[in-house]
Amino acid sequence: MVYIWEFEFFESNGMVDAFPCGDLGYGATYGENLQEAVEMAADFLMAVVDDHLMNGVALPPMEFGHTPERGGQIIAIAVSHKLDDIPAMTASDAARELGVTRARVSQLIRAGLLDSWKDGTRRMVSRASVEARKEVDPKPGRPCSSEAV
């Protein structure tokens, strides 16, 4: 599916900021020049689309024809994406990759520390969230009560 969103691009502190128009809900991005800011806006939109797809939530409806609010220019950014495009693995594979049990992967999913979704009867986990979890390199065993899950 193709997702299109308007962004306002404007210069700020020697950079080009990109703010989504309408009710995308959160965030903005920037680049060193307009081309980089447009590429970053496309990456930003792709991340928002991924988040909505993984959580089974529709993006808010986009309205076109916005006028600049910050003195910049409006550019429509389009990305083509579907849930199958998100690099993923099964929850069992994620458990092997992380060196934990399948039950522990379920706990991490419920705690919001791994991104996941259902694909039919299979629980899929985003590869990016598994890699991010590996970067944290948690110590083996139960966490102290003062530490996060």
PDB file of C-alpha atoms in Angstrom:
ATOM      1  CA  MET A   1       0.000   0.000   0.000  1.00  0.00           C
ATOM      2  CA  VAL A   2       1.155   3.542  -0.670  1.00  0.00           C
ATOM      3  CA  TYR A   3       1.031   5.985   2.223  1.00  0.00           C
ATOM      4  CA  ILE A   4       1.220   9.701   1.471  1.00  0.00           C
ATOM      5  CA  TRP A   5       1.680  12.462   4.025  1.00  0.00           C
ATOM      6  CA  GLU A   6       2.378  16.148   3.677  1.00  0.00           C
ATOM      7  CA  PHE A   7       5.327  17.647   5.532  1.00  0.00           C
ATOM      8  CA  GLU A   8       6.361  21.258   5.978  1.00  0.00           C
ATOM      9  CA  PHE A   9      10.060  21.858   5.292  1.00  0.00           C
ATOM     10  CA  PHE A  10      11.729  25.017   6.561  1.00  0.00           C
ATOM     11  CA  GLU A  11      15.196  26.267   7.498  1.00  0.00           C
ATOM     12  CA  SER A  12      16.074  26.427  11.179  1.00  0.00           C
ATOM     13  CA  ASN A  13      19.491  26.893  12.795  1.00  0.00           C
ATOM     14  CA  GLY A  14      21.354  25.974   9.612  1.00  0.00           C
ATOM     15  CA  MET A  15      19.340  22.784   9.082  1.00  0.00           C
ATOM     16  CA  VAL A  16      16.124  21.957   7.232  1.00  0.00           C
ATOM     17  CA  ASP A  17      13.367  20.793   9.579  1.00  0.00           C
ATOM     18  CA  ALA A  18      10.509  18.560   8.415  1.00  0.00           C
ATOM     19  CA  PHE A  19       7.246  18.592  10.368  1.00  0.00           C
ATOM     20  CA  PRO A  20       4.337  16.340   9.387  1.00  0.00           C
ATOM     21  CA  CYS A  21       1.146  18.243   8.638  1.00  0.00           C
ATOM     22  CA  GLY A  22      -2.176  17.214  10.073  1.00  0.00           C
ATOM     23  CA  ASP A  23      -2.751  14.699  12.824  1.00  0.00           C
ATOM     24  CA  LEU A  24       0.093  12.205  12.449  1.00  0.00           C
ATOM     25  CA  GLY A  25       0.375  12.311  16.216  1.00  0.00           C
ATOM     26  CA  TYR A  26       4.012  12.980  17.021  1.00  0.00           C
ATOM     27  CA  GLY A  27       7.525  13.774  15.945  1.00  0.00           C
ATOM     28  CA  ALA A  28       9.502  15.593  13.323  1.00  0.00           C
ATOM     29  CA  THR A  29      12.865  15.186  11.631  1.00  0.00           C
ATOM     30  CA  TYR A  30      15.521  17.235   9.856  1.00  0.00           C
ATOM     31  CA  GLY A  31      18.441  17.140   7.457  1.00  0.00           C
ATOM     32  CA  GLU A  32      21.462  19.217   6.518  1.00  0.00           C
ATOM     33  CA  ASN A  33      19.738  20.256   3.268  1.00  0.00           C
ATOM     34  CA  LEU A  34      16.341  19.859   1.618  1.00  0.00           C
ATOM     35  CA  GLN A  35      17.183  16.573  -0.124  1.00  0.00           C
ATOM     36  CA  GLU A  36      18.414  14.981   3.104  1.00  0.00           C
ATOM     37  CA  ALA A  37      15.398  16.338   5.011  1.00  0.00           C
ATOM     38  CA  VAL A  38      13.044  14.797   2.409  1.00  0.00           C
ATOM     39  CA  GLU A  39      14.861  11.437   2.733  1.00  0.00           C
ATOM     40  CA  MET A  40      14.628  11.666   6.526  1.00  0.00           C
ATOM     41  CA  ALA A  41      10.901  12.512   6.275  1.00  0.00           C
ATOM     42  CA  ALA A  42      10.396   9.378   4.131  1.00  0.00           C
ATOM     43  CA  ASP A  43      12.252   7.297   6.755  1.00  0.00           C
ATOM     44  CA  PHE A  44      10.169   8.947   9.491  1.00  0.00           C
ATOM     45  CA  LEU A  45       6.929   8.178   7.647  1.00  0.00           C
ATOM     46  CA  MET A  46       8.070   4.578   7.073  1.00  0.00           C
ATOM     47  CA  ALA A  47       8.718   4.165  10.828  1.00  0.00           C
ATOM     48  CA  VAL A  48       5.272   5.577  11.652  1.00  0.00           C
ATOM     49  CA  VAL A  49       3.659   3.242   9.099  1.00  0.00           C
ATOM     50  CA  ASP A  50       5.591   0.271  10.556  1.00  0.00           C
ATOM     51  CA  ASP A  51       4.393   1.161  14.053  1.00  0.00           C
ATOM     52  CA  HIS A  52       0.781   1.390  12.935  1.00  0.00           C
ATOM     53  CA  LEU A  53       0.971  -1.842  10.906  1.00  0.00           C
ATOM     54  CA  MET A  54       2.569  -3.821  13.750  1.00  0.00           C
ATOM     55  CA  ASN A  55      -0.087  -2.602  16.173  1.00  0.00           C
ATOM     56  CA  GLY A  56      -2.989  -3.114  13.763  1.00  0.00           C
ATOM     57  CA  VAL A  57      -3.926   0.564  13.950  1.00  0.00           C
ATOM     58  CA  ALA A  58      -4.914   2.585  10.898  1.00  0.00           C
ATOM     59  CA  LEU A  59      -3.125   5.830  10.217  1.00  0.00           C
ATOM     60  CA  PRO A  60      -5.299   8.893  10.697  1.00  0.00           C
ATOM     61  CA  PRO A  61      -6.858  10.089   7.438  1.00  0.00           C
ATOM     62  CA  MET A  62      -4.619  12.515   5.576  1.00  0.00           C
ATOM     63  CA  GLU A  63      -5.944  15.808   4.321  1.00  0.00           C
ATOM     64  CA  PHE A  64      -4.139  17.515   1.472  1.00  0.00           C
ATOM     65  CA  GLY A  65      -3.690  21.178   0.655  1.00  0.00           C
ATOM     66  CA  HIS A  66      -2.014  22.353   3.871  1.00  0.00           C
ATOM     67  CA  THR A  67      -0.537  25.829   3.969  1.00  0.00           C
ATOM     68  CA  PRO A  68       2.850  26.439   5.604  1.00  0.00           C
ATOM     69  CA  GLU A  69       2.614  27.364   9.292  1.00  0.00           C
ATOM     70  CA  ARG A  70       6.332  28.017   9.785  1.00  0.00           C
ATOM     71  CA  GLY A  71       7.157  29.902   6.599  1.00  0.00           C
ATOM     72  CA  GLY A  72       8.379  26.827   4.722  1.00  0.00           C
ATOM     73  CA  GLN A  73       7.121  24.746   1.844  1.00  0.00           C
ATOM     74  CA  ILE A  74       4.734  21.800   1.802  1.00  0.00           C
ATOM     75  CA  ILE A  75       5.947  18.608   0.132  1.00  0.00           C
ATOM     76  CA  ALA A  76       3.976  15.355  -0.063  1.00  0.00           C
ATOM     77  CA  ILE A  77       6.053  12.316   0.900  1.00  0.00           C
ATOM     78  CA  ALA A  78       4.993   8.854  -0.277  1.00  0.00           C
ATOM     79  CA  VAL A  79       6.173   5.437   0.883  1.00  0.00           C
ATOM     80  CA  SER A  80       5.040   2.031  -0.330  1.00  0.00           C
ATOM     81  CA  HIS A  81       4.935  -0.457   2.499  1.00  0.00           C
ATOM     82  CA  LYS A  82       3.111  -3.455   3.931  1.00  0.00           C
ATOM     83  CA  LEU A  83       3.483  -5.597   7.032  1.00  0.00           C
ATOM     84  CA  ASP A  84       5.368  -8.277   5.077  1.00  0.00           C
ATOM     85  CA  ASP A  85       8.076  -5.686   4.277  1.00  0.00           C
ATOM     86  CA  ILE A  86       9.101  -5.382   7.937  1.00  0.00           C
ATOM     87  CA  PRO A  87      12.132  -7.621   8.626  1.00  0.00           C
ATOM     88  CA  ALA A  88      10.888 -10.109  11.186  1.00  0.00           C
ATOM     89  CA  MET A  89      11.321 -13.515  12.766  1.00  0.00           C
ATOM     90  CA  THR A  90       9.061 -15.836  14.704  1.00  0.00           C
ATOM     91  CA  ALA A  91       8.937 -15.491  18.471  1.00  0.00           C
ATOM     92  CA  SER A  92      10.721 -18.858  18.751  1.00  0.00           C
ATOM     93  CA  ASP A  93      13.513 -17.621  16.495  1.00  0.00           C
ATOM     94  CA  ALA A  94      13.713 -14.425  18.553  1.00  0.00           C
ATOM     95  CA  ALA A  95      14.098 -16.532  21.695  1.00  0.00           C
ATOM     96  CA  ARG A  96      16.994 -18.469  20.115  1.00  0.00           C
ATOM     97  CA  GLU A  97      18.581 -15.246  18.876  1.00  0.00           C
ATOM     98  CA  LEU A  98      18.354 -13.660  22.335  1.00  0.00           C
ATOM     99  CA  GLY A  99      19.333 -16.812  24.217  1.00  0.00           C
ATOM    100  CA  VAL A 100      16.125 -16.789  26.278  1.00  0.00           C
ATOM    101  CA  THR A 101      13.003 -18.903  26.523  1.00  0.00           C
ATOM    102  CA  ARG A 102       9.899 -18.395  24.416  1.00  0.00           C
ATOM    103  CA  ALA A 103       8.099 -17.382  27.633  1.00  0.00           C
ATOM    104  CA  ARG A 104      10.694 -14.652  28.224  1.00  0.00           C
ATOM    105  CA  VAL A 105      10.115 -13.319  24.691  1.00  0.00           C
ATOM    106  CA  SER A 106       6.389 -13.149  25.537  1.00  0.00           C
ATOM    107  CA  GLN A 107       7.234 -11.166  28.687  1.00  0.00           C
ATOM    108  CA  LEU A 108       9.426  -8.774  26.685  1.00  0.00           C
ATOM    109  CA  ILE A 109       6.615  -8.296  24.166  1.00  0.00           C
ATOM    110  CA  ARG A 110       4.067  -7.553  26.911  1.00  0.00           C
ATOM    111  CA  ALA A 111       6.534  -5.104  28.510  1.00  0.00           C
ATOM    112  CA  GLY A 112       6.855  -3.272  25.177  1.00  0.00           C
ATOM    113  CA  LEU A 113      10.534  -4.156  24.813  1.00  0.00           C
ATOM    114  CA  LEU A 114      10.024  -6.141  21.601  1.00  0.00           C
ATOM    115  CA  ASP A 115       7.765  -5.109  18.710  1.00  0.00           C
ATOM    116  CA  SER A 116       5.476  -7.900  17.553  1.00  0.00           C
ATOM    117  CA  TRP A 117       2.295  -8.768  15.706  1.00  0.00           C
ATOM    118  CA  LYS A 118       0.267 -11.817  14.762  1.00  0.00           C
ATOM    119  CA  ASP A 119       0.601 -13.315  11.278  1.00  0.00           C
ATOM    120  CA  GLY A 120      -2.176 -15.866  11.214  1.00  0.00           C
ATOM    121  CA  THR A 121      -1.329 -18.155  14.136  1.00  0.00           C
ATOM    122  CA  ARG A 122       2.330 -17.124  14.342  1.00  0.00           C
ATOM    123  CA  ARG A 123       3.683 -14.382  16.578  1.00  0.00           C
ATOM    124  CA  MET A 124       6.202 -12.324  14.597  1.00  0.00           C
ATOM    125  CA  VAL A 125       8.855 -10.115  16.200  1.00  0.00           C
ATOM    126  CA  SER A 126      10.577  -7.285  14.372  1.00  0.00           C
ATOM    127  CA  ARG A 127      14.241  -7.972  13.696  1.00  0.00           C
ATOM    128  CA  ALA A 128      15.054  -4.349  14.630  1.00  0.00           C
ATOM    129  CA  SER A 129      13.604  -4.765  18.126  1.00  0.00           C
ATOM    130  CA  VAL A 130      15.554  -8.025  18.637  1.00  0.00           C
ATOM    131  CA  GLU A 131      18.768  -6.306  17.514  1.00  0.00           C
ATOM    132  CA  ALA A 132      18.024  -3.357  19.816  1.00  0.00           C
ATOM    133  CA  ARG A 133      17.464  -5.748  22.720  1.00  0.00           C
ATOM    134  CA  LYS A 134      20.802  -7.440  21.997  1.00  0.00           C
ATOM    135  CA  GLU A 135      22.490  -4.022  22.088  1.00  0.00           C
ATOM    136  CA  VAL A 136      21.183  -3.466  25.627  1.00  0.00           C
ATOM    137  CA  ASP A 137      22.987  -6.684  26.610  1.00  0.00           C
ATOM    138  CA  PRO A 138      20.987  -7.401  29.787  1.00  0.00           C
ATOM    139  CA  LYS A 139      22.678  -9.506  32.461  1.00  0.00           C
ATOM    140  CA  PRO A 140      21.475 -13.099  32.873  1.00  0.00           C
ATOM    141  CA  GLY A 141      19.078 -13.931  35.674  1.00  0.00           C
ATOM    142  CA  ARG A 142      16.283 -11.990  37.270  1.00  0.00           C
ATOM    143  CA  PRO A 143      16.634  -8.200  37.271  1.00  0.00           C
ATOM    144  CA  CYS A 144      16.879  -6.409  40.593  1.00  0.00           C
ATOM    145  CA  SER A 145      13.586  -4.856  41.616  1.00  0.00           C
ATOM    146  CA  SER A 146      14.998  -1.386  40.879  1.00  0.00           C
ATOM    147  CA  GLU A 147      15.924  -2.307  37.283  1.00  0.00           C
ATOM    148  CA  ALA A 148      13.555  -2.241  34.329  1.00  0.00           C
ATOM    149  CA  VAL A 149      12.427  -5.453  32.659  1.00  0.00           C
TER     150      VAL A 149
END
